Coordinates of C-alpha atoms in Angstrom, one line a residue:
Chain A
M60 CA -98.9 -52.4 19.9
E61 CA -98.0 -54.3 16.8
V62 CA -96.0 -57.5 16.7
I63 CA -94.0 -57.7 13.5
Y64 CA -92.4 -61.0 12.2
D65 CA -90.9 -60.1 8.9
R66 CA -88.5 -57.5 7.5
D67 CA -90.8 -56.2 4.8
R68 CA -93.5 -55.3 7.2
L69 CA -90.9 -53.8 9.6
R70 CA -89.6 -51.4 6.9
Q71 CA -93.1 -50.4 6.1
Y72 CA -94.0 -49.9 9.8
R73 CA -90.7 -48.0 10.4
S74 CA -91.3 -45.6 7.5
G75 CA -94.6 -44.4 9.1
V76 CA -93.7 -43.9 12.7
P77 CA -92.9 -40.6 14.4
Q78 CA -89.2 -39.9 15.3
P79 CA -87.1 -40.1 17.3
V80 CA -87.2 -43.9 17.4
G81 CA -85.9 -45.7 20.5
F82 CA -84.8 -49.3 20.1
I83 CA -84.2 -52.1 22.7
P84 CA -82.6 -55.2 21.2
T85 CA -83.3 -58.3 23.4
M86 CA -83.2 -62.1 23.3
G87 CA -86.5 -62.3 25.0
S88 CA -87.1 -64.0 28.3
L89 CA -87.6 -60.5 29.6
H90 CA -87.0 -59.3 33.2
E91 CA -87.2 -56.0 35.0
G92 CA -83.8 -55.0 33.6
H93 CA -85.2 -55.1 30.0
L94 CA -88.4 -53.4 31.1
S95 CA -86.4 -50.5 32.6
L96 CA -84.7 -50.0 29.2
I97 CA -88.1 -49.8 27.6
R98 CA -89.4 -47.3 30.1
Q99 CA -86.3 -45.2 29.7
A100 CA -86.8 -45.2 25.9
R101 CA -90.5 -44.4 26.4
K102 CA -89.5 -41.2 28.2
E103 CA -87.0 -40.1 25.5
C104 CA -88.6 -41.2 22.2
K105 CA -91.7 -40.8 20.2
T106 CA -91.6 -44.4 19.0
V107 CA -90.3 -47.4 21.0
I108 CA -89.4 -50.7 19.2
V109 CA -88.3 -53.8 21.0
S110 CA -86.7 -56.8 19.2
I111 CA -86.9 -60.3 20.5
Y112 CA -84.5 -62.6 18.8
V113 CA -82.3 -65.3 20.2
N114 CA -79.2 -64.7 18.0
P115 CA -77.5 -68.0 17.1
L116 CA -74.3 -66.1 16.0
Q117 CA -73.5 -65.1 19.6
F118 CA -73.6 -68.6 21.1
G119 CA -70.5 -70.8 20.9
P120 CA -70.5 -74.6 20.4
G121 CA -71.7 -76.2 23.7
E122 CA -73.3 -73.1 25.0
D123 CA -77.0 -72.8 25.9
F124 CA -78.5 -71.7 22.5
E125 CA -80.9 -74.6 22.5
R126 CA -82.1 -74.4 26.1
Y127 CA -82.1 -70.5 26.3
P128 CA -85.5 -69.7 27.7
R129 CA -88.1 -68.6 25.1
D130 CA -91.7 -67.4 25.8
L131 CA -92.8 -65.0 23.1
E132 CA -96.4 -64.7 24.4
R133 CA -95.3 -63.7 27.9
D134 CA -92.6 -61.3 26.5
V135 CA -95.0 -59.6 24.2
S136 CA -97.4 -58.9 27.1
L137 CA -94.6 -57.5 29.2
V138 CA -93.3 -55.3 26.4
K139 CA -96.8 -53.9 25.9
E140 CA -97.3 -53.2 29.5
A141 CA -94.0 -51.4 29.6
G142 CA -95.3 -49.1 26.9
A143 CA -93.5 -50.0 23.6
D144 CA -95.1 -49.3 20.3
G145 CA -93.8 -52.2 18.3
V146 CA -92.1 -55.6 18.7
F147 CA -89.9 -57.1 16.0
A148 CA -89.8 -60.9 16.6
P149 CA -88.2 -62.4 13.5
T150 CA -87.7 -66.1 12.9
R151 CA -84.2 -67.3 12.3
E152 CA -85.1 -67.7 8.6
E153 CA -86.1 -64.1 8.5
M154 CA -82.8 -62.8 10.0
L155 CA -80.6 -65.4 8.2
P156 CA -82.3 -66.2 4.9
R157 CA -79.0 -67.7 3.9
P158 CA -75.7 -68.3 5.8
S159 CA -74.2 -64.9 6.6
I160 CA -70.7 -64.6 5.2
T161 CA -70.5 -61.0 6.3
K162 CA -69.2 -60.3 9.7
V163 CA -68.6 -57.2 11.8
T164 CA -65.7 -57.5 14.1
V165 CA -64.3 -55.1 16.8
S166 CA -60.8 -56.2 17.5
G167 CA -58.9 -55.6 20.7
L168 CA -61.9 -54.8 23.0
T169 CA -63.3 -58.3 22.2
D170 CA -60.3 -60.5 23.1
R171 CA -60.6 -60.1 26.9
L172 CA -63.1 -60.7 29.7
C173 CA -66.2 -62.5 28.1
G174 CA -64.5 -62.4 24.7
A175 CA -61.7 -64.6 26.0
S176 CA -64.1 -67.2 27.5
R177 CA -66.5 -67.0 24.6
P178 CA -64.5 -66.8 21.3
G179 CA -66.6 -65.3 18.5
H180 CA -69.3 -64.1 20.9
F181 CA -68.8 -60.4 20.3
D182 CA -68.5 -60.9 16.5
G183 CA -71.9 -62.4 16.7
V184 CA -73.2 -59.6 18.9
A185 CA -71.7 -56.9 16.7
T186 CA -73.0 -58.5 13.5
V187 CA -76.6 -59.0 14.7
V188 CA -76.8 -55.5 16.3
T189 CA -75.6 -54.1 13.0
K190 CA -78.3 -56.0 11.1
L191 CA -81.0 -54.9 13.6
F192 CA -79.8 -51.2 13.4
H193 CA -80.1 -51.4 9.6
L194 CA -83.6 -52.9 9.8
I195 CA -85.0 -50.7 12.6
Q196 CA -82.9 -47.5 11.9
P197 CA -83.2 -46.2 15.5
D198 CA -82.2 -42.8 16.7
R199 CA -81.4 -44.1 20.1
A200 CA -80.6 -47.7 21.2
Y201 CA -80.7 -48.8 24.9
F202 CA -78.4 -51.4 26.4
G203 CA -78.0 -52.6 30.0
L204 CA -74.7 -52.1 31.7
K205 CA -74.7 -55.6 33.2
D206 CA -73.1 -56.4 29.9
A207 CA -70.6 -53.6 30.2
Q208 CA -68.2 -55.1 27.7
Q209 CA -71.0 -55.4 25.2
V210 CA -71.8 -51.7 25.7
A211 CA -68.2 -50.8 25.1
V212 CA -68.0 -52.9 22.0
I213 CA -71.2 -51.6 20.5
Q214 CA -70.3 -48.0 21.3
R215 CA -66.9 -48.4 19.6
M216 CA -68.5 -50.1 16.6
V217 CA -71.0 -47.2 16.2
E218 CA -68.3 -44.6 16.4
D219 CA -65.9 -46.5 14.0
L220 CA -68.6 -47.2 11.4
H221 CA -70.2 -43.7 11.8
M222 CA -73.6 -45.3 12.5
P223 CA -76.3 -42.7 12.9
V224 CA -77.5 -43.9 16.3
T225 CA -76.9 -42.8 19.9
I226 CA -76.1 -45.6 22.4
V227 CA -77.7 -45.2 25.8
P228 CA -76.2 -47.3 28.5
C229 CA -78.6 -48.0 31.4
P230 CA -77.9 -49.2 35.0
T231 CA -78.0 -52.9 36.0
L232 CA -81.2 -53.9 37.8
R233 CA -80.9 -56.3 40.8
E234 CA -83.1 -58.7 42.7
P235 CA -83.8 -57.7 46.3
D236 CA -80.9 -59.8 47.6
G237 CA -78.5 -58.1 45.1
L238 CA -78.3 -60.7 42.4
A239 CA -78.0 -59.0 39.0
M240 CA -81.0 -59.7 36.9
S241 CA -80.4 -62.1 34.0
S242 CA -82.5 -64.3 31.8
R243 CA -80.1 -67.1 32.9
N244 CA -81.1 -66.8 36.6
V245 CA -84.0 -69.2 35.9
Y246 CA -81.4 -72.0 35.5
L247 CA -80.3 -71.7 39.1
S248 CA -81.4 -74.2 41.8
P249 CA -82.3 -72.6 45.2
S250 CA -78.9 -73.5 46.6
E251 CA -77.0 -72.3 43.5
R252 CA -79.1 -69.1 43.7
E253 CA -77.8 -68.6 47.2
R254 CA -74.1 -69.2 46.2
A255 CA -74.4 -66.9 43.2
L256 CA -74.7 -63.9 45.6
I257 CA -71.0 -64.0 46.0
L258 CA -70.6 -62.1 42.7
N259 CA -72.5 -59.1 43.9
R260 CA -71.2 -59.3 47.5
S261 CA -67.6 -59.4 46.3
L262 CA -68.1 -56.4 44.0
E263 CA -69.9 -54.5 46.8
E264 CA -67.0 -55.1 49.2
A265 CA -64.4 -54.3 46.5
T266 CA -66.2 -51.0 45.9
R267 CA -66.0 -50.2 49.6
R268 CA -62.3 -50.9 49.7
W269 CA -61.6 -49.0 46.5
K270 CA -63.3 -46.0 48.0
T271 CA -61.0 -46.1 51.0
G272 CA -58.0 -45.7 48.6
E273 CA -56.2 -48.8 49.8
W274 CA -55.6 -50.0 46.2
Q275 CA -53.3 -48.3 43.7
R276 CA -53.5 -50.7 40.7
G277 CA -56.3 -52.6 39.1
T278 CA -54.6 -55.9 39.6
E279 CA -54.8 -55.5 43.4
A280 CA -58.6 -55.0 43.3
A281 CA -58.8 -57.9 40.8
R282 CA -56.8 -60.2 43.2
Y283 CA -59.3 -59.4 46.0
L284 CA -62.3 -60.3 43.7
R285 CA -60.6 -63.5 42.5
E286 CA -59.7 -64.7 46.0
T287 CA -63.2 -63.9 47.4
I288 CA -65.1 -65.7 44.6
T289 CA -62.7 -68.6 44.4
S290 CA -63.2 -69.3 48.1
E291 CA -67.0 -69.8 47.7
P292 CA -67.7 -73.5 47.4
G293 CA -69.7 -74.5 44.2
V294 CA -68.7 -71.4 42.4
E295 CA -66.1 -71.8 39.6
L296 CA -64.4 -68.5 38.7
D297 CA -64.1 -67.6 35.0
Y298 CA -62.5 -64.2 35.4
A299 CA -62.2 -61.2 37.8
E300 CA -60.6 -58.2 36.2
V301 CA -60.4 -54.5 36.9
L302 CA -59.8 -52.5 33.7
T303 CA -60.3 -49.0 32.3
Y304 CA -63.7 -48.3 30.9
P305 CA -64.6 -48.3 28.0
G306 CA -61.1 -49.0 26.7
L307 CA -60.6 -52.2 28.8
E308 CA -56.9 -51.6 29.4
P309 CA -55.0 -52.3 32.6
V310 CA -55.4 -49.8 35.4
E311 CA -51.9 -48.6 36.4
S312 CA -53.3 -46.2 38.9
F313 CA -56.9 -45.6 40.0
H314 CA -56.1 -41.9 40.3
K315 CA -55.4 -41.5 36.6
E316 CA -58.6 -43.1 35.2
E317 CA -62.0 -41.5 34.9
F318 CA -63.9 -44.8 34.7
V319 CA -62.9 -48.2 35.8
L320 CA -64.8 -51.5 35.2
A321 CA -64.6 -54.2 37.9
A322 CA -66.0 -57.3 36.1
V323 CA -66.5 -60.8 37.2
A324 CA -67.8 -64.0 35.6
A325 CA -68.3 -67.4 37.2
R326 CA -70.0 -70.7 36.7
V327 CA -72.5 -71.7 39.4
G328 CA -73.5 -75.3 38.6
S329 CA -73.8 -75.2 34.9
T330 CA -74.9 -71.6 34.7
R331 CA -72.5 -68.9 33.7
L332 CA -73.2 -65.6 35.4
I333 CA -71.6 -62.2 35.1
D334 CA -71.7 -59.0 37.1
N335 CA -69.7 -55.8 37.5
R336 CA -69.4 -52.3 38.9
I337 CA -68.2 -49.2 37.1
W338 CA -66.2 -46.9 39.4
Q339 CA -66.1 -43.3 38.5
G340 CA -63.0 -41.3 39.7
R341 CA -62.2 -41.5 43.4
E342 CA -65.3 -40.6 45.4
Chain B
M1342 CA -73.8 -27.8 -5.7
E1343 CA -72.4 -28.0 -2.2
V1344 CA -69.0 -29.4 -1.3
I1345 CA -69.0 -30.9 2.2
Y1346 CA -65.9 -31.7 4.1
D1347 CA -67.1 -32.8 7.5
R1348 CA -69.5 -35.4 8.9
D1349 CA -71.6 -32.9 11.0
R1350 CA -72.4 -30.7 8.0
L1351 CA -73.1 -33.9 6.0
R1352 CA -75.7 -35.1 8.5
Q1353 CA -77.3 -31.7 8.5
Y1354 CA -77.3 -31.5 4.7
R1355 CA -78.7 -35.1 4.4
S1356 CA -81.6 -34.5 6.7
G1357 CA -82.8 -31.6 4.5
V1358 CA -82.7 -33.1 0.9
P1359 CA -85.5 -34.7 -1.0
Q1360 CA -85.6 -38.5 -1.4
P1361 CA -84.7 -40.9 -3.0
V1362 CA -81.0 -40.2 -2.5
G1363 CA -78.6 -41.6 -5.0
F1364 CA -75.0 -42.1 -4.0
I1365 CA -71.8 -42.6 -6.0
P1366 CA -68.7 -43.5 -3.8
T1367 CA -65.4 -42.6 -5.6
M1368 CA -61.8 -42.2 -4.9
G1369 CA -61.7 -39.1 -7.1
S1370 CA -59.6 -38.8 -10.2
L1371 CA -62.8 -39.1 -12.1
H1372 CA -63.3 -40.3 -15.6
E1373 CA -66.3 -40.8 -17.9
G1374 CA -67.0 -44.1 -16.1
H1375 CA -67.7 -42.3 -12.9
L1376 CA -69.6 -39.5 -14.6
S1377 CA -71.9 -42.1 -16.3
L1378 CA -72.8 -43.4 -12.8
I1379 CA -73.7 -39.8 -11.7
R1380 CA -75.8 -39.3 -14.8
Q1381 CA -77.6 -42.6 -14.1
A1382 CA -78.3 -41.6 -10.5
R1383 CA -79.5 -38.2 -11.8
K1384 CA -82.2 -39.9 -13.8
E1385 CA -83.4 -42.1 -10.9
C1386 CA -83.0 -40.0 -7.8
K1387 CA -84.2 -36.6 -6.4
T1388 CA -80.8 -36.0 -4.8
V1389 CA -77.4 -37.2 -6.0
I1390 CA -74.4 -37.2 -3.7
V1391 CA -70.9 -38.1 -4.8
S1392 CA -68.1 -38.9 -2.3
I1393 CA -64.4 -38.4 -3.1
Y1394 CA -62.1 -40.1 -0.7
V1395 CA -59.0 -42.1 -1.3
N1396 CA -59.5 -44.9 1.2
P1397 CA -56.3 -45.9 2.9
L1398 CA -57.9 -49.1 4.2
Q1399 CA -58.2 -50.7 0.8
F1400 CA -54.5 -50.2 -0.2
G1401 CA -52.0 -52.9 0.8
P1402 CA -48.4 -52.2 1.8
G1403 CA -46.4 -51.3 -1.3
E1404 CA -49.5 -50.4 -3.3
D1405 CA -50.1 -47.0 -4.9
F1406 CA -51.9 -45.2 -2.0
E1407 CA -49.4 -42.3 -2.0
R1408 CA -49.2 -41.8 -5.7
Y1409 CA -52.9 -42.4 -6.4
P1410 CA -53.9 -39.4 -8.6
R1411 CA -55.7 -36.6 -6.7
D1412 CA -57.2 -33.4 -8.1
L1413 CA -60.2 -32.3 -6.0
E1414 CA -60.8 -29.0 -7.9
R1415 CA -61.0 -30.8 -11.3
D1416 CA -63.1 -33.6 -9.8
V1417 CA -65.6 -31.1 -8.2
S1418 CA -66.1 -29.3 -11.5
L1419 CA -66.7 -32.6 -13.3
V1420 CA -69.2 -33.8 -10.7
K1421 CA -71.0 -30.4 -10.9
E1422 CA -71.2 -30.7 -14.7
A1423 CA -72.6 -34.2 -14.5
G1424 CA -75.4 -32.9 -12.4
A1425 CA -74.8 -34.0 -8.8
D1426 CA -76.3 -32.0 -5.9
G1427 CA -73.6 -32.6 -3.3
V1428 CA -70.0 -33.7 -2.9
F1429 CA -68.7 -35.3 0.3
A1430 CA -64.9 -34.9 0.3
P1431 CA -63.8 -35.8 3.8
T1432 CA -60.2 -35.6 5.0
R1433 CA -58.6 -38.8 6.4
E1434 CA -58.9 -37.3 9.9
E1435 CA -62.7 -36.9 9.3
M1436 CA -63.2 -40.5 8.2
L1437 CA -60.7 -42.0 10.6
P1438 CA -60.7 -39.7 13.7
R1439 CA -58.9 -42.6 15.5
P1440 CA -57.7 -46.0 14.3
S1441 CA -60.7 -48.0 13.3
I1442 CA -60.7 -51.3 15.2
T1443 CA -64.0 -52.3 13.6
K1444 CA -64.0 -54.2 10.4
V1445 CA -66.6 -55.5 8.0
T1446 CA -65.5 -58.7 6.3
V1447 CA -67.2 -60.7 3.6
S1448 CA -65.6 -64.2 3.6
G1449 CA -65.4 -66.5 0.7
L1450 CA -66.1 -64.1 -2.1
T1451 CA -63.1 -62.0 -1.1
D1452 CA -60.4 -64.7 -1.1
R1453 CA -60.2 -65.1 -4.9
L1454 CA -59.5 -62.9 -8.0
C1455 CA -58.3 -59.5 -6.8
G1456 CA -58.8 -60.6 -3.2
A1457 CA -56.1 -63.2 -3.6
S1458 CA -53.6 -60.7 -5.1
R1459 CA -54.5 -57.9 -2.6
P1460 CA -55.1 -59.4 0.8
G1461 CA -57.3 -57.2 3.0
H1462 CA -58.4 -55.1 0.0
F1463 CA -62.0 -56.0 0.2
D1464 CA -62.1 -55.7 4.0
G1465 CA -61.0 -52.1 3.4
V1466 CA -63.7 -51.6 0.7
A1467 CA -66.5 -53.2 2.7
T1468 CA -65.6 -51.2 5.8
V1469 CA -65.4 -47.8 4.1
V1470 CA -68.5 -48.4 2.0
T1471 CA -70.4 -49.3 5.2
K1472 CA -69.1 -46.1 6.8
L1473 CA -70.2 -44.0 3.8
F1474 CA -73.6 -45.7 3.7
H1475 CA -74.1 -44.8 7.4
L1476 CA -73.0 -41.2 6.8
I1477 CA -74.9 -40.6 3.6
Q1478 CA -77.9 -43.0 4.1
P1479 CA -78.6 -43.4 0.4
D1480 CA -81.6 -45.2 -1.1
R1481 CA -79.6 -46.2 -4.1
A1482 CA -75.8 -46.6 -4.6
Y1483 CA -74.1 -46.9 -8.0
F1484 CA -71.1 -49.0 -8.7
G1485 CA -69.2 -49.7 -12.0
L1486 CA -69.0 -53.3 -13.2
K1487 CA -65.3 -52.9 -14.1
D1488 CA -64.9 -53.8 -10.5
A1489 CA -67.3 -56.8 -10.8
Q1490 CA -65.9 -58.6 -7.7
Q1491 CA -66.4 -55.4 -5.7
V1492 CA -70.0 -55.2 -6.8
A1493 CA -70.5 -58.8 -5.8
V1494 CA -69.0 -58.3 -2.4
I1495 CA -70.9 -55.1 -1.7
Q1496 CA -74.2 -56.6 -2.9
R1497 CA -73.7 -59.6 -0.6
M1498 CA -72.7 -57.4 2.3
V1499 CA -75.9 -55.3 1.8
E1500 CA -78.0 -58.4 1.8
D1501 CA -76.3 -60.1 4.8
L1502 CA -76.4 -57.0 6.9
H1503 CA -79.9 -56.0 5.8
M1504 CA -78.7 -52.6 4.8
P1505 CA -81.5 -50.3 3.6
V1506 CA -80.0 -49.5 0.2
T1507 CA -80.3 -50.8 -3.4
I1508 CA -77.1 -51.5 -5.2
V1509 CA -77.2 -50.4 -8.9
P1510 CA -74.4 -52.0 -11.0
C1511 CA -73.5 -50.0 -14.1
P1512 CA -71.7 -51.0 -17.3
T1513 CA -68.0 -50.4 -17.8
L1514 CA -67.0 -47.5 -20.0
R1515 CA -64.2 -47.8 -22.5
E1516 CA -61.8 -45.6 -24.4
P1517 CA -62.3 -45.6 -28.2
D1518 CA -59.6 -48.3 -28.6
G1519 CA -61.4 -50.5 -26.0
L1520 CA -59.3 -50.0 -22.9
A1521 CA -61.5 -50.0 -19.8
M1522 CA -61.6 -46.6 -18.2
S1523 CA -59.6 -46.5 -14.9
S1524 CA -58.1 -43.7 -12.8
R1525 CA -54.9 -45.8 -13.0
N1526 CA -54.6 -45.5 -16.9
V1527 CA -52.8 -42.1 -16.4
Y1528 CA -49.8 -44.1 -15.1
L1529 CA -49.3 -45.8 -18.5
S1530 CA -46.6 -44.7 -20.9
P1531 CA -47.7 -44.6 -24.6
S1532 CA -46.2 -48.0 -25.3
E1533 CA -47.6 -49.6 -22.1
R1534 CA -51.0 -48.1 -23.1
E1535 CA -50.7 -50.0 -26.4
R1536 CA -49.8 -53.3 -24.7
A1537 CA -52.6 -52.9 -22.2
L1538 CA -55.1 -53.4 -25.0
I1539 CA -54.5 -57.1 -24.8
L1540 CA -56.8 -57.3 -21.7
N1541 CA -59.9 -56.1 -23.6
R1542 CA -58.9 -57.8 -26.9
S1543 CA -58.5 -61.2 -25.2
L1544 CA -61.9 -60.8 -23.4
E1545 CA -63.5 -59.7 -26.7
E1546 CA -62.2 -62.8 -28.5
A1547 CA -63.1 -65.1 -25.6
T1548 CA -66.7 -63.7 -25.7
R1549 CA -66.8 -64.6 -29.4
R1550 CA -65.6 -68.1 -28.8
W1551 CA -67.9 -68.6 -25.8
K1552 CA -70.8 -67.7 -28.0
T1553 CA -69.9 -70.4 -30.5
G1554 CA -70.2 -72.9 -27.7
E1555 CA -66.8 -74.4 -28.2
W1556 CA -66.2 -74.4 -24.4
Q1557 CA -67.9 -76.4 -21.8
R1558 CA -66.2 -75.5 -18.6
G1559 CA -64.9 -72.2 -17.2
T1560 CA -61.4 -73.5 -16.9
E1561 CA -61.2 -73.8 -20.8
A1562 CA -62.1 -70.2 -21.3
A1563 CA -59.8 -69.2 -18.5
R1564 CA -56.9 -71.1 -20.1
Y1565 CA -57.5 -69.3 -23.4
L1566 CA -57.4 -65.9 -21.6
R1567 CA -54.3 -66.9 -19.6
E1568 CA -52.4 -68.0 -22.7
T1569 CA -53.4 -65.0 -24.8
I1570 CA -52.4 -62.4 -22.1
T1571 CA -49.2 -64.2 -21.1
S1572 CA -48.0 -64.2 -24.8
E1573 CA -48.1 -60.4 -24.8
P1574 CA -44.6 -59.0 -24.1
G1575 CA -44.3 -56.5 -21.3
V1576 CA -47.6 -57.7 -19.7
E1577 CA -47.4 -59.7 -16.5
L1578 CA -50.5 -61.7 -15.9
D1579 CA -51.9 -61.7 -12.4
Y1580 CA -55.0 -63.8 -13.0
A1581 CA -57.5 -64.9 -15.6
E1582 CA -60.5 -66.7 -14.3
V1583 CA -64.0 -67.6 -15.4
L1584 CA -66.4 -68.0 -12.5
T1585 CA -70.1 -67.9 -11.8
Y1586 CA -71.4 -64.4 -11.0
P1587 CA -72.0 -63.1 -8.4
G1588 CA -71.2 -66.3 -6.5
L1589 CA -67.6 -66.5 -7.9
E1590 CA -67.6 -70.4 -8.0
P1591 CA -66.1 -72.6 -10.7
V1592 CA -68.2 -73.0 -13.8
E1593 CA -68.7 -76.7 -14.4
S1594 CA -70.9 -76.1 -17.4
F1595 CA -71.7 -72.9 -19.2
H1596 CA -75.2 -74.3 -19.9
K1597 CA -76.0 -74.4 -16.2
E1598 CA -75.1 -70.8 -15.2
E1599 CA -77.2 -67.7 -15.6
F1600 CA -74.3 -65.3 -15.3
V1601 CA -70.6 -65.9 -15.7
L1602 CA -67.7 -63.6 -15.0
A1603 CA -64.6 -63.7 -17.2
A1604 CA -62.1 -61.6 -15.2
V1605 CA -58.5 -60.7 -15.9
A1606 CA -55.8 -58.7 -14.1
A1607 CA -52.3 -57.9 -15.2
R1608 CA -49.4 -55.6 -14.5
V1609 CA -48.3 -53.5 -17.4
G1610 CA -45.1 -51.8 -16.4
S1611 CA -45.7 -51.0 -12.7
T1612 CA -49.5 -50.4 -13.3
R1613 CA -52.0 -53.1 -12.3
L1614 CA -55.0 -53.1 -14.5
I1615 CA -58.2 -55.2 -14.4
D1616 CA -61.0 -55.9 -17.0
N1617 CA -63.8 -58.3 -17.4
R1618 CA -66.9 -59.5 -19.2
I1619 CA -70.1 -60.8 -17.7
W1620 CA -71.7 -63.4 -20.0
Q1621 CA -75.4 -64.0 -19.6
G1622 CA -76.7 -67.5 -20.5
R1623 CA -75.8 -68.8 -24.0
E1624 CA -76.7 -66.2 -26.5

């Protein structure tokens, strides 16, 4: 497996590999969730390329860009073990040789949920993913559904800009106790780790109730999530919303929607965590 | 030569043609300027694709989107004669199957010159060129320098987003009397046509004076252009500016800049025309 640091070598490498090319963009600090994306790509593609790049454009002021966990050596060995063919690990200089005055924005979809709490976040995501797509030219790109809004934004961007790539959304992986895997979980103290379980537990119980048909509108399910999470001491709710997926519009009636996203975000100590469920029709 | 109307056929066509692929995006209503781009591409590329699409995103309210001249049959025969291999002539439906909420913006460069007079114009240009690049995947793309700001914007967008394409700027072509070729010239009455010559004449004389070294700063050259064009009856000046190229910054001293853009825009009757010169060093 080759580790590539610069764009020139990447273009050269890319032009010589067999297609289809599968691509997994990451910010490193890899966990089983990322590795499951690599394994999925391995099954479907002749070449699998992983990028490792902590994208400054998607962090707001006061967010954790500086302290975001980085360990390239460990990441590279995990990627290799998972079966990738190449790693693209550019420096900031290589990705941003000068200030980028060009931005890709997806309006509407990005002003709610995490977009409301993190202004500019999705512009940064859309812009860097566009750059990576241009550099790597993948046929298929794999994204985890823990970031369900991100998947919706990227999917819409790809369609609107007629990008020649297929987006493959993949299921969220969880720790044995149900906590959604995230690179930010390492920030949690043991007691915070315990309290963080309320995110998954509330979504689990909401899914059960939604199945019974006791709720008609998205706002009823969202109220349940909001109240449950707010009642947990040491957990500060950011949002709890139940919207259509991938359109992210209000759910007037669960019976009318094919897919619905129940999404929550909360701060546990100083760590911001997100989790969700996607409900398909009425089971 | 094949004329392609839909994206699916285009992808299929594209995957089977020899590389490098040269691309000339146009809004149709072709003149010798466009044809010179096609001939240039023909010399440098194995496959030459021309797009013909009047892009609604780059017209502002009250602009001439509706009356913009369209004659696909004539255009296709000109493109064929000039030696292209394929024409992509999508319908609006095909390029915009649903409202595009994704936008590509290049800030800074787009707030001056034509960008100041036509808010949103360059967002529309950058967005549609991105879409066309994704559909056609050219190795080289050819643009006329009559739209010098457009070339600067696209070049910067390509660099910022690491797009795998080389931008080839090509010289402006002129009518025998010096008027820069433009699809909008057909709007001009014979007397407007006569008055429109002031744009080229003022640039010609400004170039002569610049060569003598009588000007130190861009603003002096711009004042000359402004006064000359304003004194022509029936011609309403939009702007006359002399800026660095491609950075579009003020010129403090002609001796310090490698390339300088002298750009003018004016309305002659109801027709908006632009013209420019690019000055390289002190000759």
